[in-house]
Coordinates of C-alpha atoms in Angstrom, one line a residue:
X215 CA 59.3 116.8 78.2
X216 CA 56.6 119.2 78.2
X217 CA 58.9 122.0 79.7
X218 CA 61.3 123.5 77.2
X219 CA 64.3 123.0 79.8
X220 CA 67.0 122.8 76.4
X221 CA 65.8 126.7 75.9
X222 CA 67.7 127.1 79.8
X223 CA 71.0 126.4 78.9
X224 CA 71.3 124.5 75.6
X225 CA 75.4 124.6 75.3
X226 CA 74.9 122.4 78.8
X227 CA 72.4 120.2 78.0
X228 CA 74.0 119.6 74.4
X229 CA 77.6 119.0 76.1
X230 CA 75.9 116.1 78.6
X231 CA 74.3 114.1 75.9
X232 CA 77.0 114.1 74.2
X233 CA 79.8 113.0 77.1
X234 CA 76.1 110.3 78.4
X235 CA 73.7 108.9 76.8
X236 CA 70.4 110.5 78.1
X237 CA 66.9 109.5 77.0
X238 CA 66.0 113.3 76.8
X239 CA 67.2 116.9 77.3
X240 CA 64.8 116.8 80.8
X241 CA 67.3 113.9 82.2
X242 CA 70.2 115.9 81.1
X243 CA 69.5 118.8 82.8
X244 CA 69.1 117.1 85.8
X245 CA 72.5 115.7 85.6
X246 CA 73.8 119.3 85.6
X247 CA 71.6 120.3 88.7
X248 CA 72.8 117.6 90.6
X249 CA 76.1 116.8 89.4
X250 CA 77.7 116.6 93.1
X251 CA 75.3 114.2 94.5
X252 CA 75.0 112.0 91.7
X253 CA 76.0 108.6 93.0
X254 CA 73.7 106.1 91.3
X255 CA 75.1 106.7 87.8
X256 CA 78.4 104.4 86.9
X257 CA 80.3 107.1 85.0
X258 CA 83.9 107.0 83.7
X259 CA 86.2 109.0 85.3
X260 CA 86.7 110.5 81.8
X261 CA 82.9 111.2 81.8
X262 CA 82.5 112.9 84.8
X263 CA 85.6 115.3 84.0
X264 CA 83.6 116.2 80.4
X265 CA 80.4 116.9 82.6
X266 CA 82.5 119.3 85.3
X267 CA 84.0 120.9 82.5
X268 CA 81.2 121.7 80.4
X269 CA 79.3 123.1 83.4
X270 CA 82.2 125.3 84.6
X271 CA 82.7 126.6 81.1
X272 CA 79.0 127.6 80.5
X273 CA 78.8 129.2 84.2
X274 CA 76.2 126.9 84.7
X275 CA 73.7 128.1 88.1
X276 CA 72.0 125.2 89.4
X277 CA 69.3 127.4 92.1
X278 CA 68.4 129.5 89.4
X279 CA 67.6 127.4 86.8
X280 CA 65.5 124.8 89.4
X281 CA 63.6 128.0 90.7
X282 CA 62.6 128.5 87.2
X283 CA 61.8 125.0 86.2
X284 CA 59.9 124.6 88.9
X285 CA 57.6 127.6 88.6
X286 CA 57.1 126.8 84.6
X287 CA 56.2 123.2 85.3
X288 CA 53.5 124.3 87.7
X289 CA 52.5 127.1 85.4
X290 CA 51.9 124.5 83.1
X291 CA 50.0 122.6 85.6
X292 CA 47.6 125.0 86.6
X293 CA 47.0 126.5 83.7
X294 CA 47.3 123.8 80.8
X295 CA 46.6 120.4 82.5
X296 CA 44.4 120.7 85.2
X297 CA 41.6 122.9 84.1
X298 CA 41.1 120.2 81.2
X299 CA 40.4 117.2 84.4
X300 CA 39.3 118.7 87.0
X301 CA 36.3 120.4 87.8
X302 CA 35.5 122.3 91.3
X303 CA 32.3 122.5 92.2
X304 CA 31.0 125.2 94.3
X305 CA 34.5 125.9 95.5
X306 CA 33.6 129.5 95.2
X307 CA 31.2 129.3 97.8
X308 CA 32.6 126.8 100.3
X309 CA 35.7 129.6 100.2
X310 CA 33.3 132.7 101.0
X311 CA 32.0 130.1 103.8
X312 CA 35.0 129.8 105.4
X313 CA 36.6 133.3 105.1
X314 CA 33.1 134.3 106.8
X315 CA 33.3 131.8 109.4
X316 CA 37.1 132.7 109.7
X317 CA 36.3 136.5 110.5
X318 CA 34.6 135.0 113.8
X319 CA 36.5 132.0 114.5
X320 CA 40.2 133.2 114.0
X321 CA 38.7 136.9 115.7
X322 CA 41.4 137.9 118.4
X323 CA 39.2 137.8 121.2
X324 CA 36.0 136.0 120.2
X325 CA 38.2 133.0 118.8
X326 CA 39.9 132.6 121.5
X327 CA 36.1 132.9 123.7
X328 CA 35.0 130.1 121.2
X329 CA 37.3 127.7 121.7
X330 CA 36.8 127.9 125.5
X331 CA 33.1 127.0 124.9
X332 CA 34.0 124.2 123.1
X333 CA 36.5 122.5 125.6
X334 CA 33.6 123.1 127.8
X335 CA 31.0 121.1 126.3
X336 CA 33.6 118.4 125.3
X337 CA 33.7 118.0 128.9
X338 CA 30.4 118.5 129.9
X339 CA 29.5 116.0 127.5
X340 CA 31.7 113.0 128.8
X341 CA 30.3 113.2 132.1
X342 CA 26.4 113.7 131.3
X343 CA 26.6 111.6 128.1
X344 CA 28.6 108.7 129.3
X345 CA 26.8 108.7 132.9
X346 CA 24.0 105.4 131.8
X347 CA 26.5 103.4 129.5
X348 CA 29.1 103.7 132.3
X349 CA 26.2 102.5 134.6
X350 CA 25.8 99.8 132.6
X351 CA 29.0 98.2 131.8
X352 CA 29.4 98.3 135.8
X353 CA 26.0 96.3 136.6
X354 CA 27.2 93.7 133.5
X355 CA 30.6 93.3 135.1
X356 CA 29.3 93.3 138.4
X357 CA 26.8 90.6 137.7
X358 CA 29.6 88.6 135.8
X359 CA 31.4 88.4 139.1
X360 CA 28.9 87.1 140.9
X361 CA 27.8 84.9 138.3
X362 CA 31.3 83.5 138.7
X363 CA 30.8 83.5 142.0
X364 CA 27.8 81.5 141.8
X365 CA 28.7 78.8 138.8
X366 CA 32.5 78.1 140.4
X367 CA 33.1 76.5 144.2
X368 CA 34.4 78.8 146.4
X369 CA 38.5 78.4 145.9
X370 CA 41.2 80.2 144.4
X371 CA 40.2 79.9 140.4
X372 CA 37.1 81.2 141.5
X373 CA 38.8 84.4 143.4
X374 CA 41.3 84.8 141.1
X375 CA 38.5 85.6 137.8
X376 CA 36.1 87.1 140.2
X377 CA 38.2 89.1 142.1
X378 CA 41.5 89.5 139.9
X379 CA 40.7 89.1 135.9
X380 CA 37.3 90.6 136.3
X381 CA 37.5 93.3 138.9
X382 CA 40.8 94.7 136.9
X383 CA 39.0 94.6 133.8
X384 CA 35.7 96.4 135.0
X385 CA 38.0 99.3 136.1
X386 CA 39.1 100.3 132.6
X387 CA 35.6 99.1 130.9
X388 CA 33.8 101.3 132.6
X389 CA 35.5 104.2 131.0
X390 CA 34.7 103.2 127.5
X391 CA 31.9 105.7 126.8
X392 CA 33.8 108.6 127.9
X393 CA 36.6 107.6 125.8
X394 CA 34.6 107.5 122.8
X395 CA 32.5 110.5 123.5
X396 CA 36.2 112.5 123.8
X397 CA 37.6 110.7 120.8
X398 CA 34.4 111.7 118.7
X399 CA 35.2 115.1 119.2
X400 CA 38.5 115.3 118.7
X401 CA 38.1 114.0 115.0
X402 CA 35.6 116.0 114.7
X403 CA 37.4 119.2 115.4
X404 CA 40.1 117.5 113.4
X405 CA 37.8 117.1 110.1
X406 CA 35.6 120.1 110.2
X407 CA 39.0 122.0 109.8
X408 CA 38.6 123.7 112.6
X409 CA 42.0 122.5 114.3
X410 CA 44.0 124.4 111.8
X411 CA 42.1 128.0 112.9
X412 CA 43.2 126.5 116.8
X413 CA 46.7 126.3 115.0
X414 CA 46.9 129.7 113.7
X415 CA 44.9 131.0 116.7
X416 CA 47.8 130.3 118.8
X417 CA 50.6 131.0 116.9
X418 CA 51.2 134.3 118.4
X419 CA 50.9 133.3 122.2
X420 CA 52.7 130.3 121.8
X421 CA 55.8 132.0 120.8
X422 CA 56.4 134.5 123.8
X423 CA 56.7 130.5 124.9
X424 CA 59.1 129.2 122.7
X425 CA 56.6 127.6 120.4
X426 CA 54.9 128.0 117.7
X427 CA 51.3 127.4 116.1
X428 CA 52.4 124.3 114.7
X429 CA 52.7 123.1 118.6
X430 CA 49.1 123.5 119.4
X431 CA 48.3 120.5 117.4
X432 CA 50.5 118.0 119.6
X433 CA 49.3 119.5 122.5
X434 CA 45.7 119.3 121.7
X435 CA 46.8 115.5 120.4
X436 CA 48.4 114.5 123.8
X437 CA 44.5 115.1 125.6
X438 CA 44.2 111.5 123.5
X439 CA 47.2 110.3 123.6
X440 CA 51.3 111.0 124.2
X441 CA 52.8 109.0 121.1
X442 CA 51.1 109.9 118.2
X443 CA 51.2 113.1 119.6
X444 CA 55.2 113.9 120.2
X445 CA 55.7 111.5 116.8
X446 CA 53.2 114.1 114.9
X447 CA 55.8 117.3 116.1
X448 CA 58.2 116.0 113.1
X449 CA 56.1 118.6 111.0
X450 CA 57.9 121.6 113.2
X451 CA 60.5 122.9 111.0
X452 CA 62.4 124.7 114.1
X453 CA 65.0 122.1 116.1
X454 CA 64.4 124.0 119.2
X455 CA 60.4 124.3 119.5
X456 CA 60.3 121.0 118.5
X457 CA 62.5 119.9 121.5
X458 CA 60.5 121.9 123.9
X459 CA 57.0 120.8 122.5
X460 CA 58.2 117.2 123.2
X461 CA 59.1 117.4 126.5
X462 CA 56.2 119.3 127.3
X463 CA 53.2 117.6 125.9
X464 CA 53.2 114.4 128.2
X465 CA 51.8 117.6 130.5
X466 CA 48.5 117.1 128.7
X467 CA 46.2 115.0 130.6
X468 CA 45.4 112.3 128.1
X469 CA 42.4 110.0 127.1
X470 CA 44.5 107.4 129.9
X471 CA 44.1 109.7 132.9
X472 CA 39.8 109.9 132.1
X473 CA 39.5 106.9 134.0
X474 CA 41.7 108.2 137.5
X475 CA 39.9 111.4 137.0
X476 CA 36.4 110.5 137.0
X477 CA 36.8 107.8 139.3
X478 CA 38.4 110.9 142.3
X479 CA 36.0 113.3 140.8
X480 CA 33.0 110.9 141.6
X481 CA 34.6 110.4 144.9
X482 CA 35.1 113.9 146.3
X483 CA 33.4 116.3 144.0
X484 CA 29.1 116.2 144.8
X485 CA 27.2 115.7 141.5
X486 CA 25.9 119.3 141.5
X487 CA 25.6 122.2 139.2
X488 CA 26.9 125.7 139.6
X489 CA 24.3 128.4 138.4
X490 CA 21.8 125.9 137.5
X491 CA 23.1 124.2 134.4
X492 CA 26.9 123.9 134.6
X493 CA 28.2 120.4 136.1
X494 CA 30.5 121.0 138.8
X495 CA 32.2 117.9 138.1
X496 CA 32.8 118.5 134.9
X497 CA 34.0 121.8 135.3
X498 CA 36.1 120.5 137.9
X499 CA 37.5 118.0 134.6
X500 CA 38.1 120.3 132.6
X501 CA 40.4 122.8 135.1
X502 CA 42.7 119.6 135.3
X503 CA 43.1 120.0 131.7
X504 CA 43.5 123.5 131.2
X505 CA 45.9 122.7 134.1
X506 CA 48.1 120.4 132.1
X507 CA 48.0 123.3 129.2
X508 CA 49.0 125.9 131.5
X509 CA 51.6 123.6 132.9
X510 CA 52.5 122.7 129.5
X511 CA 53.2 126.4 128.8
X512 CA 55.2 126.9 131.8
X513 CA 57.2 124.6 131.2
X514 CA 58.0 125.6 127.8
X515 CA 58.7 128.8 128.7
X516 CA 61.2 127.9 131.5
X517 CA 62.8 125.3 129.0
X518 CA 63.2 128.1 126.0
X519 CA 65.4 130.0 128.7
X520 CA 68.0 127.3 129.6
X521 CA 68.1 125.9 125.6
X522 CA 69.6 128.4 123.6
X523 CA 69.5 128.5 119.5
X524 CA 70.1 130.5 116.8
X525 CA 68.0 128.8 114.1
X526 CA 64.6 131.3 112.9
X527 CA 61.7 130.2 113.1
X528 CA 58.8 130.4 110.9
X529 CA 55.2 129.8 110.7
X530 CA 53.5 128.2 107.4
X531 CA 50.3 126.7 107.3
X532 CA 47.4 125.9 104.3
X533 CA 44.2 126.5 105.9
X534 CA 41.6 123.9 105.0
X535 CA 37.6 125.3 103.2
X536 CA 35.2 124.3 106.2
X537 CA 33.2 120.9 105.8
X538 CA 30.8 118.4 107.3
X539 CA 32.8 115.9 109.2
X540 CA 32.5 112.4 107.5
X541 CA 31.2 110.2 109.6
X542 CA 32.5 107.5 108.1
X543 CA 36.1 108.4 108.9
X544 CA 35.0 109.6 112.6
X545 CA 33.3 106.2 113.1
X546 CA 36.3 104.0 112.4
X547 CA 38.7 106.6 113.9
X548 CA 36.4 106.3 117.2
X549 CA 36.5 102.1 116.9
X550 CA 40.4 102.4 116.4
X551 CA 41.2 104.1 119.5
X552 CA 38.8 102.6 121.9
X553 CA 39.6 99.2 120.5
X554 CA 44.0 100.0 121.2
X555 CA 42.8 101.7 124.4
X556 CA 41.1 99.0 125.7
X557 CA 43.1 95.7 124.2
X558 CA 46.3 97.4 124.7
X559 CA 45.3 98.3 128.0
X560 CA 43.3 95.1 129.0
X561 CA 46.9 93.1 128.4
X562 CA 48.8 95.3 131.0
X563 CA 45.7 95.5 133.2
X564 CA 45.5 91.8 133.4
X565 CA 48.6 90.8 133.9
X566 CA 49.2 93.5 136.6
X567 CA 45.5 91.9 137.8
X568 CA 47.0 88.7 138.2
X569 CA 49.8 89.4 139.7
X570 CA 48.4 91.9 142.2
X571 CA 45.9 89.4 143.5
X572 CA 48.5 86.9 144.1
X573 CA 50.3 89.3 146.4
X574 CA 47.4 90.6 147.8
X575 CA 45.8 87.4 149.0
X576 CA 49.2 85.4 149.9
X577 CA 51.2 87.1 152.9
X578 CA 54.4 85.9 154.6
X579 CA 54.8 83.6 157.4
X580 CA 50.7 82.1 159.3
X581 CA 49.5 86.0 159.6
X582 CA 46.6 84.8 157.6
X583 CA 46.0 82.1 160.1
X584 CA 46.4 84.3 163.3
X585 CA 43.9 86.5 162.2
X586 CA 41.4 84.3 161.7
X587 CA 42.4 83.4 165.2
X588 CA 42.0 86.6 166.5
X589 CA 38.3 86.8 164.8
X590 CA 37.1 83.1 165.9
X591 CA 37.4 84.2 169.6
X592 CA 33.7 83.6 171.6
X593 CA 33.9 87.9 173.0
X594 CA 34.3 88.9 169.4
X595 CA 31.6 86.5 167.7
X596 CA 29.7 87.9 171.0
X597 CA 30.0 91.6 170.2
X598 CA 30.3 91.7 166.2
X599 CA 28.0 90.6 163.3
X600 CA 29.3 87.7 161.0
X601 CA 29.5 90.4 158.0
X602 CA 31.3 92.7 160.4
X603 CA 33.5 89.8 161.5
X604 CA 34.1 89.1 157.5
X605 CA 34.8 92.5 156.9
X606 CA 37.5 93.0 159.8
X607 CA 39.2 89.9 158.4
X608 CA 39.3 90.9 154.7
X609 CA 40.9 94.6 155.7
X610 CA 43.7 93.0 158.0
X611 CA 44.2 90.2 155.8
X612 CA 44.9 92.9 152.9
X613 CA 47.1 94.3 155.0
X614 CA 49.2 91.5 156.0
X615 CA 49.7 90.5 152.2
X616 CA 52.9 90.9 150.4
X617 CA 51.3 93.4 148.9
X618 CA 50.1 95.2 151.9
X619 CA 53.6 95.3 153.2
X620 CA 55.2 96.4 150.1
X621 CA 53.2 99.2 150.1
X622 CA 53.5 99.6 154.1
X623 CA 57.6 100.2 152.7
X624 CA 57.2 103.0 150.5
X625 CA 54.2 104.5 153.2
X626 CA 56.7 106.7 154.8
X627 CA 57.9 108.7 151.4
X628 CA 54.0 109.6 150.0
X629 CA 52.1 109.5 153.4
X630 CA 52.4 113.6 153.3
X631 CA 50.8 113.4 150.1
X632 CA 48.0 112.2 152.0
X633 CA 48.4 108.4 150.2
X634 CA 48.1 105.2 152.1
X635 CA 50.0 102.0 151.1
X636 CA 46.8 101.3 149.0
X637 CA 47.4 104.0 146.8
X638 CA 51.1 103.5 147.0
X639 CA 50.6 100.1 144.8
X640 CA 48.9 102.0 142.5
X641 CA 50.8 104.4 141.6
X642 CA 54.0 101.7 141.2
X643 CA 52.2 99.4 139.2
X644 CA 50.9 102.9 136.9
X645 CA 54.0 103.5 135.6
X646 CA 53.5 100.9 133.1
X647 CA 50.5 102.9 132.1
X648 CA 48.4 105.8 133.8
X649 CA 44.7 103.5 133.5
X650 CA 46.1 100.9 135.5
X651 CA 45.7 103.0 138.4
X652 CA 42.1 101.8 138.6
X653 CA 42.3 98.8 138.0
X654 CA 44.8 98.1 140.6
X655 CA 42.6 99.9 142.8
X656 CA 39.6 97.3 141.7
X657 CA 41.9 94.5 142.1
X658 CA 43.3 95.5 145.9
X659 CA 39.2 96.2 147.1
X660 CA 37.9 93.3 145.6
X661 CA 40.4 90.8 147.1
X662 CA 38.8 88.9 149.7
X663 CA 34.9 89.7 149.1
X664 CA 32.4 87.4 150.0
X665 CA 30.3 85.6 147.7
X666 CA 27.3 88.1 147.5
X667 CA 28.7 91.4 147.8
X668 CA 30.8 92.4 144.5
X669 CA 30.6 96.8 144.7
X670 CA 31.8 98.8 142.8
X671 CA 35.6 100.1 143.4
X672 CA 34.3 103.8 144.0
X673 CA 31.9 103.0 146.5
X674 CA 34.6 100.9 148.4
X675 CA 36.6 103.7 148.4
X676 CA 34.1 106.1 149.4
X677 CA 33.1 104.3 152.4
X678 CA 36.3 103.6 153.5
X679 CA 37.2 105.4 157.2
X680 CA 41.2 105.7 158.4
X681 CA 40.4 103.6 161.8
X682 CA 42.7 105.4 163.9
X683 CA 41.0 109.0 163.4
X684 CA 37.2 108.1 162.3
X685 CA 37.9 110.6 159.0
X686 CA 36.9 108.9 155.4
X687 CA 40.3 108.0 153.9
X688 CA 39.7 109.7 150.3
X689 CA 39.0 113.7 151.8
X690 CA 38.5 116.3 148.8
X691 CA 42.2 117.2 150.3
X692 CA 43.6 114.0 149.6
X693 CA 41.7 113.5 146.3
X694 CA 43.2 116.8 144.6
X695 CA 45.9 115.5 145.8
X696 CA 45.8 112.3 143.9
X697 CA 44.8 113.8 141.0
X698 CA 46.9 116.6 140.7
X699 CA 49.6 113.8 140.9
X700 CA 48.5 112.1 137.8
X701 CA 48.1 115.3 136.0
X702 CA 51.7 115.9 136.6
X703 CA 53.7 112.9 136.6
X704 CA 55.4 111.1 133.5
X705 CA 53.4 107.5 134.2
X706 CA 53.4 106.1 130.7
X707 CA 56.2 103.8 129.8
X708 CA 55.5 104.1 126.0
X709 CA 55.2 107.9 126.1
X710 CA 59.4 107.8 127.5
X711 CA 60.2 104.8 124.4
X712 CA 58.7 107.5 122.0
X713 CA 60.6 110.4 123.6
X714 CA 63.7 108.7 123.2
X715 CA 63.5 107.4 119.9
X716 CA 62.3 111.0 118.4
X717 CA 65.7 112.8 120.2
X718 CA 67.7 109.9 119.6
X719 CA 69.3 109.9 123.3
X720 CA 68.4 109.1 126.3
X721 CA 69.0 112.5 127.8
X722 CA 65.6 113.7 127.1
X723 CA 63.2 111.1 128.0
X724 CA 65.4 111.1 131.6
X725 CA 64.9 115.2 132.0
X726 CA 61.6 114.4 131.3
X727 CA 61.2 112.0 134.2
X728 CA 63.2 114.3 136.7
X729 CA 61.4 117.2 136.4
X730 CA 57.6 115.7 136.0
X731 CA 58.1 113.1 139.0
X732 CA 59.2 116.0 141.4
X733 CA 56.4 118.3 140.2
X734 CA 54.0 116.2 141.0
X735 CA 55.1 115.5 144.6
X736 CA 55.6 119.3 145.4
X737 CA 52.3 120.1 143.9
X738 CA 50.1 117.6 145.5
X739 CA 52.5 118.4 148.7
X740 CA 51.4 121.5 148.9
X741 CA 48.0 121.0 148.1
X742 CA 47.5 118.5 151.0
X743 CA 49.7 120.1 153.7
X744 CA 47.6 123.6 152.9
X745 CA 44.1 122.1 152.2
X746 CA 44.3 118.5 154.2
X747 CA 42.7 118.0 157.9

């Protein structure tokens, strides 16, 4: 009771104690404001009628009256009650910090140049940062399949962790570093306060797009991941750019598609740099990105003319004093994400493991047994080396598998993609999540390896020749291709749950499907049929 609310309208707040018992005038006066949504109070019908009247007869105006509470209880606040318990040090300072660093920063041209440089060195850094830890983690897992290998009789248990479990599992392991190195910045960014000058920055070129400034911060959210992303656009006031900034951001390439990207980048792109110190592969990165942004905005902008609404939109936004990042918070941020990335992951990637292994070394009918046949003749042991011989029967043996004729099925719809059926059972068994991609791939090239020669899944693939035309099967043609696929296609079976519980229909997250899916096969369409051999 610190607010003199009986001084607002004391015939009112008289008449309601007098009809209810309140325990002060404060209580009372709420009554009045909310009289017509009052449903928790057990009033007497000959109560209520006493309240309406009173209110009536005094011309009581609720929206007034809470306008003016309000600002007298905060003028109370910040004048009387918080200058006696809390004390700001240097706040004068950190504010003349940031309104300097703002004048730069937020500048309309060399804000924008700014935030360029840094998307470039976050992606310069996870490839040069991450290149010796990824090395690593691929000679551990590497020697834990041959140590398998070694320790287990040759059979199927032994194939099944060597080549399945273990082979699936490097594929996303491997990653790690460049995970955490992009996660680390992202918090970063986030508690330096610098992601609310982004916000603010973009405001104004957003909305020629039928977004906002708000926006940017779901977008920048989906490069780590889609969920928490489209769940974080509930703070966009506007019905409509919150519609379009959902079914837009999956466009973002998130922390998931790292491990697809650097594994095709590796493949196609040389390890270079352009003018001396810029890495061509990560410059190659980080156009995929800015080509999920541009995309993004494309979209938008396509999507604000066929929604129409009337509702206004607004921008509001506090803008945060400039600090050192605690590293505290960053740390166990960083631990959080890799740790859901990679258990969350690990669960899908080893079950699809599993069950990719099974159909890749079983296949229908004896084929197995004929082409062992065909490989135990005297002119071929004549003409061939035994790891040549090996290495005949492991590709045709693959091939022969359920899987390989599953993927022989749906050949015919991606082959002018530039895909083979290989690739095909990847990207079916990635809709459950874009990082199985690899793994799938790890699984299908390790099936069938001989005891002492466990590679890596890039350097399978990079050796790998089409037979009928001599030509490597992963061409820089067919790798944009591939990844220009997986920069455009809705692969992530929890980003659609999330879409559909956020619009509450099953509308959306369907649109959403349609019109990724068939971007991504005219775009890497074109891009093979113009660039391929």
């Amino acid at each position: 009771d610190f607010i003199p609310v009986h001084d607002y309208a004391p015939d009112v707040i008289n008449g309601i104690r007098q009809a209810v018992h309140t325990n002060s005038d404060y209580a009372a006066f709420q009554i009045a404001n909310n009289f017509d949504i009052i449903n928790y109070f057990d009033l007497q019908p000959e109560k209520k009628q006493k309240i309406k009247e009173v209110i009536q007869q005094f011309g009581f105006c609720a929206r007034d009256l809470q306008a003016k509470e309000s600002i007298d209880r905060y003028k109370i606040l910040k004048d009387d009650i918080i200058p006696n318990f809390v004390t700001e040090k240097f706040s004068t300072v950190g504010k003349q910090y940031s309104a300097a660093m703002d004048k730069f920063l937020t500048h309309r041209i060399f804000g924008y140049l700014f935030f360029l440089i840094i998307l470039f060195i976050i992606f310069q850094s996870v490839f040069n940062l991450s290149s010796y830890p990824m090395e690593w983690i691929q000679m551990l897992f590497s020697s834990l399949g041959n140590w398998v290998k070694d320790i287990m009789p040759a059979g199927l248990i032994s194939d099944l962790l060597a080549n399945g479990i273990i082979a699936g599992l490097s594929g996303i392991a491997v990653f790690i570093p460049q995970i955490a190195i992009l996660f680390t910045f992202i918090a970063i960014l986030e508690d330096t306060g610098y992601m609310a000058r982004v916000s603010f920055l973009m405001d104004k070129p957003l909305r020629g797009f039928g977004l906002n400034g708000k926006s940017i911060i779901p977008l920048m959210s989906g490069v780590a991941c889609a969920v928490p992303a489209i769940m974080s656009t509930r703070t966009i006031q506007n019905k409509k750019e919150r519609l379009l900034t959902i079914m837009v951001t999956p466009l973002m390439s998130c922390s998931a598609r790292i491990p697809v990207y650097t594994l095709l980048i590796a493949l196609v792109v040389p390890k270079q740099d352009v003018f001396g110190f810029i890495s061509l592969q990560a410059l190659v990165l980080m156009l995929l990105y800015l080509t999920g942004f541009v995309s993004a905005l494309i979209a938008a902008w396509v999507f604000k003319m066929i929604l129409k609404s009337k509702e206004r939109s607004y921008y509001i936004m506090e803008m945060p004093v400039y600090r050192m990042p605690r590293w505290n918070n960053i740390l166990i941020t960083i631990f959080g994400k890799v740790r859901i990335f990679l258990f969350d992951a690990g669960k899908i990637i080893i079950s699809v493991s599993i069950i990719l292994w099974v159909l890749a070394s079983f296949g229908p009918g004896d084929q197995f047994k004929k082409i062992e046949e065909k490989y135990a003749t005297k002119e071929v042991i004549a003409n061939f080396s035994k790891t040549e011989i090996s290495r005949h029967i492991r590709s045709e043996k693959i091939e022969a598998s359920y899987a390989g004729h599953f993927g022989h099925f749906i050949e015919p719809v991606i082959r002018p993609l530039g895909f083979d059926w290989k690739i095909g059972i990847s990207l079916l068994t990635s809709f459950a999540a874009r990082e199985v991609f690899v793994g799938t791939m790890a699984t299908i090239y390790s099936v069938g390896d001989s005891e002492n020669d466990v590679q890596s899944v890039r350097e399978k693939m990079q050796a790998e020749i089409i037979p009928s035309t001599g030509r490597l099967r992963y061409s820089v043609a067919t790798g944009f291709s591939l990844m220009l696929f997986y920069a455009f296609a809705m692969q992530c079976m929890s980003t659609v749950a999330v879409v559909k519980r956020e619009t509450s229909t099953w509308k959306w997250p369907l649109i959403q499907i349609a019109y990724m899916s068939g971007l991504a096969y005219l775009i890497s369409l074109i891009v093979y049929q113009v660039f391929g051999p």
